[in-house]
Amino acid sequence: MEETYLLNVEGVKKKILNGGRGELPKLQDGSKFTFHFQTLKDDFERTVIDDSREAGVPMEIIVGKMFKLEIWETLLSSMRIGEVAEFWCDTIHTGMYALVSRGMRRIAEGRDPLEGQKHRCGMGNMFDYHSTGYEDLDELQRTPQPLIFIMELFRVEDPSAYKRDTWAMSKEEKLAAVPVLHSEGNRLVLRREFAQAAAKYQEAVICLRNLQAKEKPWEDGWLKLESLVTPLVLNYCQCQLELGEYYEVLEHTTELLQKHNDNAKAYFKRAKAHAAVWNEREAREDFQRVAHLDPSMAAAVKKELKQLGERMRKKHVEDRKRYQGLFQSSQGL
């Protein structure tokens, strides 16, 4: 039998659809909720806006990490493991739902949920968006309204019971994680496991970039973090060279050189990527910059230029043969 009652929160009603088991979980900062949810409009049709089961992946939020839709933490805190409950939430609690839903949909589509956002509070970001990119969410953003959330709570984990995602770490945890990830990446490189190593370097960079976002660019705090980012990006690019992801290397080295135009190692890796995709002029220019910036790398540059010349000559010969073959074939028609 359905049980309806008010939570001790203004503008919220709760209806238990299926009772859970045990006592209410004991929560602390960093505890993780894992649950499925369905979001419906409070209209006659109970129009479905989102359903996490369609994406096939349960939702996760961390207690105390300022999830944009703060009321969800309150709702989940009232549930037992295995419980299914329906919550009616008034407009005072649902104003941020359009932005939250936009991020979740982008993740499900394999896109970056933060793409295009400025480093501002959530409400500030709301006014930056002319459109969420989804017609139904644009309507919610224009006219906030009560919503219904149906939630099924699977588990609640203590902070020590799971590997915490980068975004859920404190500043101290992120700083402590960076050298560990760097070391793990180096170990994987020695084993020639380049894809796994790249993932470690990338995770370390994300930790540092998150911290940099809270610093003023080019001031001491920002520069200290940047000095840690640079070698990690270079290591990541070396892995991508080994994996043949040359355009990935071009993108990241170019971005790095826009900030640090005297980094010989970045020019060297970009030159190798240019050479691999037959950008001869750009490769030669970058190799020459390397030799100018770091004379100790002159021998390596000389070797690379020799190999580049041989590859380009071979390519020109092959191209001539191919064109001659095409020309002869066209004459025979």
mmCIF file of N, CA and C in Angstrom, residues 173-238:
data_model
loop_
_atom_site.group_PDB
_atom_site.id
_atom_site.type_symbol
_atom_site.label_atom_id
_atom_site.label_comp_id
_atom_site.label_asym_id
_atom_site.label_seq_id
_atom_site.Cartn_x
_atom_site.Cartn_y
_atom_site.Cartn_z
ATOM 1 N N GLU A 173 43.489 16.124 -1.492
ATOM 2 C CA GLU A 173 43.447 14.799 -2.121
ATOM 3 C C GLU A 173 43.926 14.860 -3.567
ATOM 4 N N LYS A 174 43.554 15.921 -4.270
ATOM 5 C CA LYS A 174 44.001 16.067 -5.658
ATOM 6 C C LYS A 174 45.506 16.231 -5.738
ATOM 7 N N LEU A 175 46.053 17.091 -4.868
ATOM 8 C CA LEU A 175 47.502 17.302 -4.869
ATOM 9 C C LEU A 175 48.249 16.021 -4.515
ATOM 10 N N ALA A 176 47.687 15.229 -3.600
ATOM 11 C CA ALA A 176 48.332 13.966 -3.218
ATOM 12 C C ALA A 176 48.217 12.933 -4.328
ATOM 13 N N ALA A 177 47.144 13.004 -5.115
ATOM 14 C CA ALA A 177 46.927 12.010 -6.171
ATOM 15 C C ALA A 177 47.860 12.215 -7.361
ATOM 16 N N VAL A 178 48.265 13.469 -7.620
ATOM 17 C CA VAL A 178 49.044 13.769 -8.829
ATOM 18 C C VAL A 178 50.349 12.983 -8.918
ATOM 19 N N PRO A 179 51.233 13.023 -7.901
ATOM 20 C CA PRO A 179 52.486 12.259 -8.027
ATOM 21 C C PRO A 179 52.252 10.752 -8.121
ATOM 22 N N VAL A 180 51.193 10.259 -7.493
ATOM 23 C CA VAL A 180 50.880 8.827 -7.578
ATOM 24 C C VAL A 180 50.493 8.464 -9.017
ATOM 25 N N LEU A 181 49.629 9.275 -9.612
ATOM 26 C CA LEU A 181 49.207 9.029 -11.002
ATOM 27 C C LEU A 181 50.393 9.155 -11.956
ATOM 28 N N HIS A 182 51.247 10.159 -11.709
ATOM 29 C CA HIS A 182 52.440 10.363 -12.546
ATOM 30 C C HIS A 182 53.330 9.119 -12.500
ATOM 31 N N SER A 183 53.549 8.607 -11.308
ATOM 32 C CA SER A 183 54.390 7.421 -11.142
ATOM 33 C C SER A 183 53.767 6.193 -11.801
ATOM 34 N N GLU A 184 52.440 6.048 -11.644
ATOM 35 C CA GLU A 184 51.752 4.915 -12.280
ATOM 36 C C GLU A 184 51.857 5.006 -13.798
ATOM 37 N N GLY A 185 51.730 6.220 -14.333
ATOM 38 C CA GLY A 185 51.868 6.413 -15.771
ATOM 39 C C GLY A 185 53.249 6.030 -16.256
ATOM 40 N N ASN A 186 54.287 6.451 -15.528
ATOM 41 C CA ASN A 186 55.657 6.105 -15.909
ATOM 42 C C ASN A 186 55.878 4.595 -15.890
ATOM 43 N N ARG A 187 55.306 3.937 -14.883
ATOM 44 C CA ARG A 187 55.452 2.477 -14.791
ATOM 45 C C ARG A 187 54.799 1.788 -15.989
ATOM 46 N N LEU A 188 53.642 2.291 -16.394
ATOM 47 C CA LEU A 188 52.927 1.699 -17.533
ATOM 48 C C LEU A 188 53.674 1.951 -18.843
ATOM 49 N N VAL A 189 54.335 3.094 -18.958
ATOM 50 C CA VAL A 189 55.137 3.377 -20.152
ATOM 51 C C VAL A 189 56.264 2.361 -20.280
ATOM 52 N N LEU A 190 56.926 2.051 -19.164
ATOM 53 C CA LEU A 190 58.010 1.073 -19.195
ATOM 54 C C LEU A 190 57.512 -0.294 -19.661
ATOM 55 N N ARG A 191 56.237 -0.559 -19.408
ATOM 56 C CA ARG A 191 55.636 -1.819 -19.860
ATOM 57 C C ARG A 191 55.009 -1.677 -21.245
ATOM 58 N N ARG A 192 55.190 -0.492 -21.845
ATOM 59 C CA ARG A 192 54.670 -0.178 -23.175
ATOM 60 C C ARG A 192 53.142 -0.282 -23.231
ATOM 61 N N GLU A 193 52.518 -0.003 -22.123
ATOM 62 C CA GLU A 193 51.053 0.052 -22.068
ATOM 63 C C GLU A 193 50.653 1.524 -22.191
ATOM 64 N N PHE A 194 50.768 2.032 -23.413
ATOM 65 C CA PHE A 194 50.685 3.476 -23.624
ATOM 66 C C PHE A 194 49.283 4.042 -23.418
ATOM 67 N N ALA A 195 48.249 3.312 -23.799
ATOM 68 C CA ALA A 195 46.888 3.820 -23.613
ATOM 69 C C ALA A 195 46.569 3.969 -22.135
ATOM 70 N N GLN A 196 46.962 2.963 -21.346
ATOM 71 C CA GLN A 196 46.712 3.030 -19.901
ATOM 72 C C GLN A 196 47.549 4.128 -19.255
ATOM 73 N N ALA A 197 48.784 4.282 -19.714
ATOM 74 C CA ALA A 197 49.638 5.345 -19.179
ATOM 75 C C ALA A 197 49.052 6.715 -19.494
ATOM 76 N N ALA A 198 48.584 6.902 -20.726
ATOM 77 C CA ALA A 198 47.985 8.187 -21.114
ATOM 78 C C ALA A 198 46.807 8.536 -20.220
ATOM 79 N N ALA A 199 46.009 7.521 -19.859
ATOM 80 C CA ALA A 199 44.849 7.764 -18.996
ATOM 81 C C ALA A 199 45.288 8.254 -17.616
ATOM 82 N N LYS A 200 46.392 7.719 -17.104
ATOM 83 C CA LYS A 200 46.912 8.161 -15.799
ATOM 84 C C LYS A 200 47.394 9.607 -15.872
ATOM 85 N N TYR A 201 48.161 9.920 -16.923
ATOM 86 C CA TYR A 201 48.644 11.296 -17.078
ATOM 87 C C TYR A 201 47.472 12.273 -17.231
ATOM 88 N N GLN A 202 46.483 11.849 -18.000
ATOM 89 C CA GLN A 202 45.323 12.715 -18.230
ATOM 90 C C GLN A 202 44.569 12.978 -16.925
ATOM 91 N N GLU A 203 44.397 11.939 -16.107
ATOM 92 C CA GLU A 203 43.700 12.107 -14.837
ATOM 93 C C GLU A 203 44.461 13.074 -13.924
ATOM 94 N N ALA A 204 45.789 12.970 -13.929
ATOM 95 C CA ALA A 204 46.594 13.888 -13.123
ATOM 96 C C ALA A 204 46.434 15.325 -13.615
ATOM 97 N N VAL A 205 46.422 15.525 -14.926
ATOM 98 C CA VAL A 205 46.230 16.865 -15.489
ATOM 99 C C VAL A 205 44.877 17.429 -15.083
ATOM 100 N N ILE A 206 43.841 16.587 -15.113
ATOM 101 C CA ILE A 206 42.505 17.048 -14.732
ATOM 102 C C ILE A 206 42.495 17.519 -13.284
ATOM 103 N N CYS A 207 43.163 16.773 -12.399
ATOM 104 C CA CYS A 207 43.269 17.199 -10.990
ATOM 105 C C CYS A 207 43.852 18.605 -10.897
ATOM 106 N N LEU A 208 44.947 18.820 -11.611
ATOM 107 C CA LEU A 208 45.634 20.108 -11.535
ATOM 108 C C LEU A 208 44.843 21.225 -12.204
ATOM 109 N N ARG A 209 44.209 20.926 -13.328
ATOM 110 C CA ARG A 209 43.404 21.948 -14.007
ATOM 111 C C ARG A 209 42.225 22.379 -13.130
ATOM 112 N N ASN A 210 41.626 21.422 -12.418
ATOM 113 C CA ASN A 210 40.535 21.782 -11.508
ATOM 114 C C ASN A 210 41.014 22.741 -10.425
ATOM 115 N N LEU A 211 42.218 22.502 -9.935
ATOM 116 C CA LEU A 211 42.778 23.396 -8.923
ATOM 117 C C LEU A 211 43.150 24.748 -9.526
ATOM 118 N N GLN A 212 43.680 24.730 -10.737
ATOM 119 C CA GLN A 212 44.056 25.993 -11.404
ATOM 120 C C GLN A 212 42.859 26.895 -11.637
ATOM 121 N N ALA A 213 41.698 26.286 -11.851
ATOM 122 C CA ALA A 213 40.502 27.070 -12.133
ATOM 123 C C ALA A 213 40.145 27.999 -10.977
ATOM 124 N N LYS A 214 40.662 27.703 -9.793
ATOM 125 C CA LYS A 214 40.377 28.521 -8.612
ATOM 126 C C LYS A 214 41.477 29.556 -8.347
ATOM 127 N N GLU A 215 42.495 29.565 -9.211
ATOM 128 C CA GLU A 215 43.603 30.517 -9.067
ATOM 129 C C GLU A 215 43.524 31.578 -10.165
ATOM 130 N N LYS A 216 44.136 32.723 -9.905
ATOM 131 C CA LYS A 216 44.205 33.765 -10.927
ATOM 132 C C LYS A 216 45.324 33.426 -11.910
ATOM 133 N N PRO A 217 45.003 33.389 -13.227
ATOM 134 C CA PRO A 217 46.013 33.020 -14.226
ATOM 135 C C PRO A 217 47.287 33.855 -14.104
ATOM 136 N N TRP A 218 48.411 33.161 -14.185
ATOM 137 C CA TRP A 218 49.758 33.727 -14.208
ATOM 138 C C TRP A 218 50.227 34.276 -12.861
ATOM 139 N N GLU A 219 49.420 34.094 -11.832
ATOM 140 C CA GLU A 219 49.912 34.448 -10.495
ATOM 141 C C GLU A 219 50.599 33.216 -9.884
ATOM 142 N N ASP A 220 51.233 33.382 -8.721
ATOM 143 C CA ASP A 220 52.116 32.353 -8.162
ATOM 144 C C ASP A 220 51.448 30.991 -8.041
ATOM 145 N N GLY A 221 50.250 30.973 -7.464
ATOM 146 C CA GLY A 221 49.568 29.694 -7.277
ATOM 147 C C GLY A 221 49.297 28.989 -8.586
ATOM 148 N N TRP A 222 48.842 29.762 -9.571
ATOM 149 C CA TRP A 222 48.549 29.218 -10.906
ATOM 150 C C TRP A 222 49.823 28.703 -11.566
ATOM 151 N N LEU A 223 50.913 29.465 -11.459
ATOM 152 C CA LEU A 223 52.175 29.078 -12.099
ATOM 153 C C LEU A 223 52.771 27.816 -11.477
ATOM 154 N N LYS A 224 52.633 27.667 -10.163
ATOM 155 C CA LYS A 224 53.139 26.457 -9.508
ATOM 156 C C LYS A 224 52.416 25.226 -10.034
ATOM 157 N N LEU A 225 51.109 25.341 -10.190
ATOM 158 C CA LEU A 225 50.332 24.219 -10.727
ATOM 159 C C LEU A 225 50.670 23.966 -12.187
ATOM 160 N N GLU A 226 50.893 25.049 -12.938
ATOM 161 C CA GLU A 226 51.235 24.911 -14.358
ATOM 162 C C GLU A 226 52.560 24.185 -14.533
ATOM 163 N N SER A 227 53.483 24.409 -13.602
ATOM 164 C CA SER A 227 54.779 23.726 -13.690
ATOM 165 C C SER A 227 54.627 22.221 -13.503
ATOM 166 N N LEU A 228 53.570 21.803 -12.830
ATOM 167 C CA LEU A 228 53.280 20.377 -12.676
ATOM 168 C C LEU A 228 52.510 19.831 -13.876
ATOM 169 N N VAL A 229 51.688 20.683 -14.471
ATOM 170 C CA VAL A 229 50.883 20.258 -15.622
ATOM 171 C C VAL A 229 51.754 19.962 -16.844
ATOM 172 N N THR A 230 52.726 20.827 -17.112
ATOM 173 C CA THR A 230 53.488 20.756 -18.365
ATOM 174 C C THR A 230 54.137 19.399 -18.607
ATOM 175 N N PRO A 231 54.914 18.836 -17.660
ATOM 176 C CA PRO A 231 55.523 17.526 -17.936
ATOM 177 C C PRO A 231 54.498 16.419 -18.114
ATOM 178 N N LEU A 232 53.358 16.529 -17.428
ATOM 179 C CA LEU A 232 52.312 15.521 -17.591
ATOM 180 C C LEU A 232 51.712 15.570 -18.994
ATOM 181 N N VAL A 233 51.490 16.778 -19.508
ATOM 182 C CA VAL A 233 50.964 16.919 -20.870
ATOM 183 C C VAL A 233 51.972 16.366 -21.883
ATOM 184 N N LEU A 234 53.246 16.644 -21.672
ATOM 185 C CA LEU A 234 54.276 16.136 -22.578
ATOM 186 C C LEU A 234 54.332 14.611 -22.544
ATOM 187 N N ASN A 235 54.212 14.030 -21.355
ATOM 188 C CA ASN A 235 54.186 12.572 -21.248
ATOM 189 C C ASN A 235 52.964 11.991 -21.954
ATOM 190 N N TYR A 236 51.831 12.670 -21.772
ATOM 191 C CA TYR A 236 50.601 12.249 -22.438
ATOM 192 C C TYR A 236 50.783 12.282 -23.959
ATOM 193 N N CYS A 237 51.407 13.346 -24.458
ATOM 194 C CA CYS A 237 51.628 13.464 -25.900
ATOM 195 C C CYS A 237 52.577 12.387 -26.417
ATOM 196 N N GLN A 238 53.574 12.035 -25.626
ATOM 197 C CA GLN A 238 54.485 10.969 -26.043
ATOM 198 C C GLN A 238 53.728 9.650 -26.184
#
